[in-house]
XYZ file of C-alpha atoms in Angstrom:
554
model
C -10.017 31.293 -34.217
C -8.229 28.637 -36.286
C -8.937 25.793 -33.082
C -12.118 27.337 -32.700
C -13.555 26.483 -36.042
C -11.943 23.118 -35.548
C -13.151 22.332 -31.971
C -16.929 23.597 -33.203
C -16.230 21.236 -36.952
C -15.592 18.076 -34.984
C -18.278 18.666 -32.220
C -20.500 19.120 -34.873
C -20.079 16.370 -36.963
C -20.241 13.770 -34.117
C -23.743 15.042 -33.463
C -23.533 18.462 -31.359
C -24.691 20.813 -33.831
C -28.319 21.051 -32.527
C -26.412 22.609 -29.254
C -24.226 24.571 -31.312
C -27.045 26.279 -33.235
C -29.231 27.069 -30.271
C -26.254 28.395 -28.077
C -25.285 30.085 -30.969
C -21.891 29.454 -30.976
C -22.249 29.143 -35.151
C -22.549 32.564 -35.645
C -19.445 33.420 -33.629
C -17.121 32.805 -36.376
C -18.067 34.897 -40.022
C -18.398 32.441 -42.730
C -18.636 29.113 -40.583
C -20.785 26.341 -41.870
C -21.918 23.783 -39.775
C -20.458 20.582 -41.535
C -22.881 17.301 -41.818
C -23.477 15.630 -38.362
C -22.888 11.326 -38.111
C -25.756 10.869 -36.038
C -28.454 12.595 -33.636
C -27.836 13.416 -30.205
C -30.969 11.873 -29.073
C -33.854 9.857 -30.021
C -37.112 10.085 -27.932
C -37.754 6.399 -27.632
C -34.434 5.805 -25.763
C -34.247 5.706 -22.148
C -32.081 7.845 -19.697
C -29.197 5.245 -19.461
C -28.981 4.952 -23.811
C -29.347 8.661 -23.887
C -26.114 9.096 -21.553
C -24.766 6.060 -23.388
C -24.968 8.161 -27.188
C -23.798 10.912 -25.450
C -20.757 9.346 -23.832
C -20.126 8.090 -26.958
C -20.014 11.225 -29.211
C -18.537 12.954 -26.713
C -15.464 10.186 -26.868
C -15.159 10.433 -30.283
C -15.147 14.025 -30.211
C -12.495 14.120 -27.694
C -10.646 11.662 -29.337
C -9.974 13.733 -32.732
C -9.147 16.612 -30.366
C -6.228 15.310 -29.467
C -4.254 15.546 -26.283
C -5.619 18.509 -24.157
C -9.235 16.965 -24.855
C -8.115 13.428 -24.278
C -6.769 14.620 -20.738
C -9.707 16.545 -20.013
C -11.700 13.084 -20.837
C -9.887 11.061 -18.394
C -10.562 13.311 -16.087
C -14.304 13.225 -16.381
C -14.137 9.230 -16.228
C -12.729 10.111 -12.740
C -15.910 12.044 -12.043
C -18.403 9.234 -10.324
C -20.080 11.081 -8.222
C -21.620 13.666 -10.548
C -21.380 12.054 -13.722
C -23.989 9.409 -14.998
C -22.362 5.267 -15.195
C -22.899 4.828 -19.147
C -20.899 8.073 -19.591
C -18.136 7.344 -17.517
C -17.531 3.890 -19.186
C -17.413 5.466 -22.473
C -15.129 8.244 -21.057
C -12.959 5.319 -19.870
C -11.975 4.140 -23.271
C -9.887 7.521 -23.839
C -7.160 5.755 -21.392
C -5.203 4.697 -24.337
C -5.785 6.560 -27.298
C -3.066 8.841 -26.991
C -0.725 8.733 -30.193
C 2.935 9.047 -29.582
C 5.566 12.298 -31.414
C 8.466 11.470 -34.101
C 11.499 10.250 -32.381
C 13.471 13.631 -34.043
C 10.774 15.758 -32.662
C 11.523 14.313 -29.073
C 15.246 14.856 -30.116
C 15.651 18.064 -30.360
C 12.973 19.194 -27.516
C 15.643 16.751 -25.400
C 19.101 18.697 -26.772
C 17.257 21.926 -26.870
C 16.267 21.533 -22.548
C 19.725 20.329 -21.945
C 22.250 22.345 -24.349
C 23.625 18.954 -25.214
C 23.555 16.480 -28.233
C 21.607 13.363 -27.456
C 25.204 11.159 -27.576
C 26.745 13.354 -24.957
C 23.843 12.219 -22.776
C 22.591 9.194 -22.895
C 25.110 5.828 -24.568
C 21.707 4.657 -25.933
C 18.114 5.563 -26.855
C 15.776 3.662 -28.165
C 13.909 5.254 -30.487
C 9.985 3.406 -30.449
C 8.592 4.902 -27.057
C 7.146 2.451 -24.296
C 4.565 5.147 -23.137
C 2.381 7.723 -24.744
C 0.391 10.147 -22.472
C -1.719 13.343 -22.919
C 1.551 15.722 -22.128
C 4.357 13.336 -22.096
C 6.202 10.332 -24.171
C 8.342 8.352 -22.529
C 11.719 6.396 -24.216
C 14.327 4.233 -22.843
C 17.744 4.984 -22.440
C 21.004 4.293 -21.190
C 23.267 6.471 -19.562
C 27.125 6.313 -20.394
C 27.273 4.985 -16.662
C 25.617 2.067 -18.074
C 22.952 2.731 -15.843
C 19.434 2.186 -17.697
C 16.987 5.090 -17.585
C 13.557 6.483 -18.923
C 13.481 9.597 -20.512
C 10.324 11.399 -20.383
C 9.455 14.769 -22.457
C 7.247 16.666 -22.869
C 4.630 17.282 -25.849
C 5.957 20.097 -27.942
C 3.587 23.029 -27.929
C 1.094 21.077 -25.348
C 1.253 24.249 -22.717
C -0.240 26.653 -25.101
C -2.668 24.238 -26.690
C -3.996 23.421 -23.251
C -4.338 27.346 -22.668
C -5.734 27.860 -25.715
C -8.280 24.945 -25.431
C -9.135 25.770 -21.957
C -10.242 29.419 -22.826
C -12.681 28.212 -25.809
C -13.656 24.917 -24.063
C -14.862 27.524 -21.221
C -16.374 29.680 -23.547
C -18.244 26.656 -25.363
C -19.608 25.340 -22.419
C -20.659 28.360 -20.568
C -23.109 29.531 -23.838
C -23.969 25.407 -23.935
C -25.029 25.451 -20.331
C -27.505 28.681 -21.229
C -29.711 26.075 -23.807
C -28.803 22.572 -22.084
C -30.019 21.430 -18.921
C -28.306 18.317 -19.437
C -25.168 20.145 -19.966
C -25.940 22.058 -17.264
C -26.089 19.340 -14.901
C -22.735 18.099 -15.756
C -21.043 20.994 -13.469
C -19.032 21.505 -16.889
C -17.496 24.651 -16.236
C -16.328 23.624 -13.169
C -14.864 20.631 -14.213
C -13.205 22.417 -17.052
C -11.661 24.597 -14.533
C -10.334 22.104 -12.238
C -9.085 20.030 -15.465
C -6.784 23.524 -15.931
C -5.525 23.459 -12.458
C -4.333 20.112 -12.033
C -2.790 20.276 -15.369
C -0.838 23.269 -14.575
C 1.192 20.988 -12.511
C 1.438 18.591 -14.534
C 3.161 20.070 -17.610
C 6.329 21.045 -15.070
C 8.319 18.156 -15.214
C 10.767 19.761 -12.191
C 7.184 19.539 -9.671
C 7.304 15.554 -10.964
C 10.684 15.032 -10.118
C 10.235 16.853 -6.604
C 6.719 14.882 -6.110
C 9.189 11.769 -6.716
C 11.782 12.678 -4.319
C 9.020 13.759 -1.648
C 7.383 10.378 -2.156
C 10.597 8.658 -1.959
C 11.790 10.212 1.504
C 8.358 9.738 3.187
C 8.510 6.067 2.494
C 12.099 5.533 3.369
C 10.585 6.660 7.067
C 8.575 4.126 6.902
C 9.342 1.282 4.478
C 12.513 -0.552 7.061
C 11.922 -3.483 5.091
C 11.872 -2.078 1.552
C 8.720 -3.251 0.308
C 8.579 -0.546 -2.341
C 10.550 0.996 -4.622
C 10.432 4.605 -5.941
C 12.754 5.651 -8.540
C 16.153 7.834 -8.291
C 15.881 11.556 -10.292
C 18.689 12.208 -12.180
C 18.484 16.124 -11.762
C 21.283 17.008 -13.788
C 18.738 15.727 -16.894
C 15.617 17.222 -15.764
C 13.881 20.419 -16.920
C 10.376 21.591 -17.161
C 10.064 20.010 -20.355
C 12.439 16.533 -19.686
C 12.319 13.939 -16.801
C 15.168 11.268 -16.428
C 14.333 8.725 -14.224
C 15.885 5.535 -13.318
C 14.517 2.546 -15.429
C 12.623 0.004 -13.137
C 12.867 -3.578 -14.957
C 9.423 -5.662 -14.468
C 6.102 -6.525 -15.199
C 2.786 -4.422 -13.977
C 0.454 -5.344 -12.082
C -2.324 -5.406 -14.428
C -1.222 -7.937 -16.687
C -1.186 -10.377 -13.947
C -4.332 -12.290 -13.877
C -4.658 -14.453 -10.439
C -2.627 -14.714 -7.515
C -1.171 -17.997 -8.128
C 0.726 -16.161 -11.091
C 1.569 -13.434 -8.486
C 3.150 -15.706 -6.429
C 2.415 -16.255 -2.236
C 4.956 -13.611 -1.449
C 3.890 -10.798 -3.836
C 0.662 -10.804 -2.186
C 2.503 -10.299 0.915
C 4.246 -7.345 -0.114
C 1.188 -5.812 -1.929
C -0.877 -6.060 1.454
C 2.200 -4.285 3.301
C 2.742 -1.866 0.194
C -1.220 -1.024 0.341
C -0.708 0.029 4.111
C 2.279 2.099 3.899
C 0.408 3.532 1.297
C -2.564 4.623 3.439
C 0.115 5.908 5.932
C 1.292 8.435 3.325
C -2.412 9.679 3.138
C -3.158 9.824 6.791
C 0.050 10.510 8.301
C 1.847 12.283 5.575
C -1.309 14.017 3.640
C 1.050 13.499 0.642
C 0.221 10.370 -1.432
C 0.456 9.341 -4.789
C -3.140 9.219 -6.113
C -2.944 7.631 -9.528
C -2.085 4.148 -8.608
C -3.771 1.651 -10.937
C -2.365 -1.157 -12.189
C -0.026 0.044 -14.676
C 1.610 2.411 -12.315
C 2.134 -0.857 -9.953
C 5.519 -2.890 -10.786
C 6.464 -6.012 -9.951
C 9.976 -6.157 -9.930
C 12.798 -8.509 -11.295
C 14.129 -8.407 -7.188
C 10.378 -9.396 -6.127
C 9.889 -5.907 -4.960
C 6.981 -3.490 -6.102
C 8.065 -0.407 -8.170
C 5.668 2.883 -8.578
C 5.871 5.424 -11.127
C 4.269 8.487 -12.511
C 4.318 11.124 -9.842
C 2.547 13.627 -12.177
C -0.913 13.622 -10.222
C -0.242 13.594 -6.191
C -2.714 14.377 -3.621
C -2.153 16.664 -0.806
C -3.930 17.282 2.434
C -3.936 20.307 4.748
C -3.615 19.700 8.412
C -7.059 20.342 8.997
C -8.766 17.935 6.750
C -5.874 15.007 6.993
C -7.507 15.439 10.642
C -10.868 15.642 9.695
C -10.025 12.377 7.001
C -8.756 10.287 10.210
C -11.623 10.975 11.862
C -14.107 10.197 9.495
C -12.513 6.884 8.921
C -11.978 6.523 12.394
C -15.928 7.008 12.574
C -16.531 4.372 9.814
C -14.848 1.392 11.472
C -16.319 2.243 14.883
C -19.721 2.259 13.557
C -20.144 6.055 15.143
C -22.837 7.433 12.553
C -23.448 10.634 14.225
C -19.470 11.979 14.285
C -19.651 10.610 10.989
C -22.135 13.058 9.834
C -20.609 15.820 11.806
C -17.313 15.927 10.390
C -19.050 15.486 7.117
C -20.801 18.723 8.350
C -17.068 20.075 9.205
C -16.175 19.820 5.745
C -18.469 20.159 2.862
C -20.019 22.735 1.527
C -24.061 23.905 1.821
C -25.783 26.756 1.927
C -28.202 25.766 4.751
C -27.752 23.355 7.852
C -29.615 19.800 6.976
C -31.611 18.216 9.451
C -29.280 15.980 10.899
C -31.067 13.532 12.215
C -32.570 12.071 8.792
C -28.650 12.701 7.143
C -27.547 10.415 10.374
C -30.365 7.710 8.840
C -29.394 8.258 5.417
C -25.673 8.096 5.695
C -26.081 4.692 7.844
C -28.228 2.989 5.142
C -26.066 3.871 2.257
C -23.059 2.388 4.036
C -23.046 -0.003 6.791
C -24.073 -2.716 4.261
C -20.225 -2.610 3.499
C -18.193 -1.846 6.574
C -16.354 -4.981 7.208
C -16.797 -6.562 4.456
C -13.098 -7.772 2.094
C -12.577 -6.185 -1.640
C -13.704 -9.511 -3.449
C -17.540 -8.190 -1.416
C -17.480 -4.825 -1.842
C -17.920 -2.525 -4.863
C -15.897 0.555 -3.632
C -17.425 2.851 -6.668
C -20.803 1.535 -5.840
C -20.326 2.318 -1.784
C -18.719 6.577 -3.138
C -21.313 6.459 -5.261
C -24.028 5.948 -2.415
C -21.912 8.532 -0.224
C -21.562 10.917 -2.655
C -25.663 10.390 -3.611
C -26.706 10.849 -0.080
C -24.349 13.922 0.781
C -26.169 15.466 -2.449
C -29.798 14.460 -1.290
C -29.246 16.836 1.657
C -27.459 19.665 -0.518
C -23.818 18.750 0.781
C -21.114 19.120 -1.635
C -17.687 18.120 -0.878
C -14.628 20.144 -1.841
C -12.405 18.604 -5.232
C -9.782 17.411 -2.771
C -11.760 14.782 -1.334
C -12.636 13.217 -4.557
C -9.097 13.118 -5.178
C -8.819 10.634 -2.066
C -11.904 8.207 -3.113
C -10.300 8.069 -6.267
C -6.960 6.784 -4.690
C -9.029 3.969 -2.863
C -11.092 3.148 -5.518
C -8.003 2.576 -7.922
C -6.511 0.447 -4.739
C -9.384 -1.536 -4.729
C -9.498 -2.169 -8.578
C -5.754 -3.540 -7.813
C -6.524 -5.787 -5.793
C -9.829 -6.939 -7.564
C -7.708 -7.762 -10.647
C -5.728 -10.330 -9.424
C -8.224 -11.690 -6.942
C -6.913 -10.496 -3.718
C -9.075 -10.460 -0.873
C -7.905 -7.706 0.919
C -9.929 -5.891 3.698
C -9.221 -1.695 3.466
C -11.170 -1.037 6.461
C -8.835 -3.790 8.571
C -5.962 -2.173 6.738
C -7.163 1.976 7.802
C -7.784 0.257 11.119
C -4.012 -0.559 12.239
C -3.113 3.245 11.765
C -5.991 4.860 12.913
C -5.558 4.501 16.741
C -2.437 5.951 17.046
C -3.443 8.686 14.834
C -6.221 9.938 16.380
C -4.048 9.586 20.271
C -1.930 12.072 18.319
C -4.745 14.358 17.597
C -5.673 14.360 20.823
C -2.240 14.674 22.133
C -1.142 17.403 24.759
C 0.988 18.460 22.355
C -0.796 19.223 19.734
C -4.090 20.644 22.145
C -1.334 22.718 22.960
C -0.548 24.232 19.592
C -4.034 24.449 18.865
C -4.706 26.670 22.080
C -1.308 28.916 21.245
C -3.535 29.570 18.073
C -6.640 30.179 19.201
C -5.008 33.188 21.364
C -2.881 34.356 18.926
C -6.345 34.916 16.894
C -7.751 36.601 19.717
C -4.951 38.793 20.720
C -4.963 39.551 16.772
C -8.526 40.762 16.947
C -8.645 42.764 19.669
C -5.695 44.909 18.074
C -7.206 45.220 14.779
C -10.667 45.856 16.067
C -10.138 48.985 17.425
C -7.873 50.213 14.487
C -10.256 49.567 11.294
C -13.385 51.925 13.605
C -11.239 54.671 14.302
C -9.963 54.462 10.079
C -13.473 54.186 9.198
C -15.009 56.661 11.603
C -12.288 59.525 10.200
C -13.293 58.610 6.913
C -16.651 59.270 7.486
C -15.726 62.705 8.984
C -13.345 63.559 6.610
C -16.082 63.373 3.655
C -18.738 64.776 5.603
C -21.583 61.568 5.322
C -24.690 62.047 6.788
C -26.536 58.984 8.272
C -30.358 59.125 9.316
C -31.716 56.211 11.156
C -35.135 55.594 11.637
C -35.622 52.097 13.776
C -38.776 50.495 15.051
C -38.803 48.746 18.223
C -35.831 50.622 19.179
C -36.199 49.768 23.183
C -36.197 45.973 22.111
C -33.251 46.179 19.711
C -31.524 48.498 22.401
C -31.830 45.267 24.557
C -30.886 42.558 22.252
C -27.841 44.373 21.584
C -27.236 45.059 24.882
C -27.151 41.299 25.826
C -25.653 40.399 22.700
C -21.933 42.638 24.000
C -22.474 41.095 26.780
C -22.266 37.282 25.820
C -19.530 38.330 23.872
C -17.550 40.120 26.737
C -18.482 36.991 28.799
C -17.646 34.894 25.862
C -14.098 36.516 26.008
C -13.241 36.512 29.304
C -14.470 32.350 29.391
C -12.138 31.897 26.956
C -9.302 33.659 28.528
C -10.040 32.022 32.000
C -9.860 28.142 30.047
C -6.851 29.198 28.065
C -4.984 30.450 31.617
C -5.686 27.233 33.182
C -4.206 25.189 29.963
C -1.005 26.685 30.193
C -0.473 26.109 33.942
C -0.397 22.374 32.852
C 1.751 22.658 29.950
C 4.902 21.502 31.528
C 3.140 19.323 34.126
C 2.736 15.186 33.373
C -1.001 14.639 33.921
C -1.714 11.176 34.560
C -5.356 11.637 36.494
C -6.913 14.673 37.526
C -5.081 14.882 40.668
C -2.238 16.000 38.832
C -3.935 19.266 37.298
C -2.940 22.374 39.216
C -5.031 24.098 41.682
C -4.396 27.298 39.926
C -5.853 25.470 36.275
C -8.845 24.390 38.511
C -9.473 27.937 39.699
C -8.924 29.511 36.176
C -11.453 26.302 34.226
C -13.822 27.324 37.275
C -14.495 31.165 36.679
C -14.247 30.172 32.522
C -17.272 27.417 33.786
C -19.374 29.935 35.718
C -19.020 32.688 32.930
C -20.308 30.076 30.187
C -23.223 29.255 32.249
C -24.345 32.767 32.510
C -23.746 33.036 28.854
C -26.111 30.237 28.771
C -28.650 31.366 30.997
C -28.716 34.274 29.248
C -29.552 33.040 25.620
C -32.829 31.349 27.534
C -34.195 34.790 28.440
């Protein structure tokens, strides 16, 4: 009740008490007063872009005398492009670095407490001013009595259960807020909060860092012969949920270099190659690192490029690192109708759109910026479009994805920093080939069709199982059921046909999958190769799909 008062206090004063009143969130706490408010939250001579503008605003202040949990939740909202209006995300993109830091002791003793150790025994040297503040962690420099240099991140004391705490009233807040507020409303709030709680969860275990770190590390050491990039060693013994050691890369980030010519010809190089690999982790790997701005970029005293903070990866099930490549795949080809479809494959709507006009939209929005380098396009500007046209026709894509456009977009500020002129698509377009030949490998058709019959076999066991259970429960209880139907000869024969498509359906798909595994140890080079037996089987499965055919005409 104590952060409750103060979370409704500062809200109030920076010009949310209007919302708090009519939501009635005031009268939740006996005794509150609403304090004085700084200014209104809107003016009726301003137009839509100053009303966002004030709102962003507040809202930033608001979040900023929060603190840390509020601040996080903040930065991830200025992540949030393709629901959230411009002006507010540019306010929301001030809370970056507004973080303040702990007292040295504090971090002390959270350090000796984790490791059952005094802080000499550990580490030769710490300094005690910390070179990074964050939301859940502050980061110090250290030595270790190997003389190797290290940085020691810990975590916030007490930042789990203020997050846990703030989530549950921050929920609360916005769901009565959302009841008076179309404007808060709009925002998706609730949702947001909760996805702000999930990837946090993560976040506040320093032992999933270290193991995103290590992950990260072996993927690119597949991949990376020449060393390009440089991830940095865990030092295990030293880590805990609430203490990170990691090995101290020496250099200078990307984002306080200004031009290439203070890069230097062979840094560009390197970031071109690093910016591929890193596109190989997403499509290949479905595990990338998807926070990489400019001050997560190193360049380092050997000339290579360094990457740190491994607190917010992305991941990618099978299914949509395969439905990623091919969307990609149908960017650079210029194949607008796939493109829509395995839009279609993966969003979410409750009815089908007419596809047709979403093929139209979808090429307008973005085939002004296929081919062109980062120095031409506005990557935010071309999600943006995407994101606006996907909502026109009342298709929503899953948080995941997001995570992904982010990653690009944040590559693409990179290299629009120093003045690179790098061209993503040409860069997605070396991988792509040989990643969608491996989707369509034998192998993996394979796989796919031991699946699909392990669903069916599945079924047909289970099936008959769950009727008999449920027609003993009905006799076991003694249930009555009266039926009265109209048009029961026509029904009679729709259901009739129906069991029989699906009987046909069935047996078509057992005749295809009989023929695949005749060839499954054969090397098909033309169709002269396929067995006789895999043409006979593909034949009958044919014929039996063209009566199921026929019969959805009559």
């Amino acid at each position: 009740m104590s952060r409750f008062r103060e979370i409704l206090t500062v809200l109030s004063r920076h010009g949310f008490s209007e919302l708090i009143i009519k939501s009635g969130l005031d009268k939740v706490i006996p005794g509150f007063v609403l304090p004085a408010r700084v200014s209104e939250l809107r003016s009726e001579d301003m137009s839509n872009e100053e009303w966002w503008q004030v709102f962003g605003e507040q809202l930033r202040k608001s979040f900023e005398e929060l603190g840390p949990s509020f601040i996080k939740l903040g930065q991830l909202m200025a992540t949030r492009e393709d629901i959230l209006d411009p002006a507010l995300i540019r306010e929301l993109k001030l809370l970056q670095n507004k973080v303040k830091g702990i007292p040295f002791e504090t971090a002390q003793k959270v350090i000796e407490d984790n490791l059952g150790k005094r802080l000499s025994d550990i580490f030769l040297t710490v300094d005690e001013v910390a070179i990074g503040t964050a939301s859940i962690g502050v980061v110090y420099k250290a030595q270790l009595h190997n003389g190797q240099k290290v940085v020691v991140k810990v975590r916030r004391p007490g930042i789990s259960k203020l997050i846990h705490t703030d989530f549950e009233i921050l929920l609360f807040i916005v769901q009565k807020l959302e009841k008076v507020s179309s404007e808060i409303k709009f925002l998706g709030m609730s949702k947001m909060i909760s996805d702000f709680f999930k990837s946090t969860q993560n976040e506040l275990n320093f032992m999933i860092e270290a193991q995103n770190c290590e992950r990260l590390r072996k993927n690119l050491e597949l991949i990376d012969k020449d060393q390009y990039l440089v991830v940095p060693k865990v030092y295990r013994e030293f880590t805990t949920e609430e203490v990170l050691v990691l090995e101290y890369l020496e250099g200078k980030p990307f984002n306080e270099f200004r031009s290439m010519e203070e890069l230097g010809p062979d840094m560009v190089e390197k970031l071109e190659k690093s910016i591929e690999l890193f596109t190989h982790t997403l499509l290949a790997d479905g595990f990338f690192h998807a926070d990489l701005h400019g001050g997560n970029f190193f360049v380092l005293e050997n000339r290579k490029i360094g990457i740190i903070d491994f607190g917010l990866m992305g991941t990618l099930s099978k299914k949509n690192r395969a439905n990623l490549i091919s969307i990609l795949y149908a960017v650079i080809t210029y194949n607008f109708d796939n493109l829509v479809y395995e839009f279609l494959d993966v969003a979410e709507y409750e009815s089908v759109p007419d596809h047709e006009e979403l093929i139209r939209d979808i090429k307008d929005s973005i085939s002004p910026y296929i081919g062109l380098s980062v120095k031409e396009t506005n990557m935010t500007e071309l999600v943006r479009n995407l994101i606006r046209t996907l909502s026109k026709h009342e298709l929503y894509l899953p948080r995941e994805w997001f995570i992904i456009f982010r990653a690009l977009m944040t590559l693409d500020g990179v290299g629009k920093s120093i003045g690179m002129d790098l061209n993503i698509f040409k860069v997605l377009e070396k991988d792509l080939p040989n990643l969608v030949s491996e989707l369509l490998s034998k192998k993996n058709a394979q796989e796919e069709l031991m699946w699909v019959a392990k669903d069916v076999v599945t079924s047909l066991r289970i099936v008959p199982k769950h009727l008999k259970w449920f027609l003993k429960e009905i006799s076991q209880n003694n249930y009555s059921l009266e039926l009265r139907i109209r048009d029961l000869d026509k029904l009679s024969k729709g259901l009739n046909r129906s069991l029989y498509s699906l009987g046909l359906s069935l047996m078509a798909c057992i005749f295809i999958l009989c023929g695949a595994l005749f060839v499954r140890n054969v090397n098909v080079l033309s169709i002269y190769d396929v067995p006789l037996l895999t043409w006979i089987f593909w034949a009958f499965g044919g014929y039996l799909m063209i009566r199921i055919a026929m019969l959805r005409k009559f």
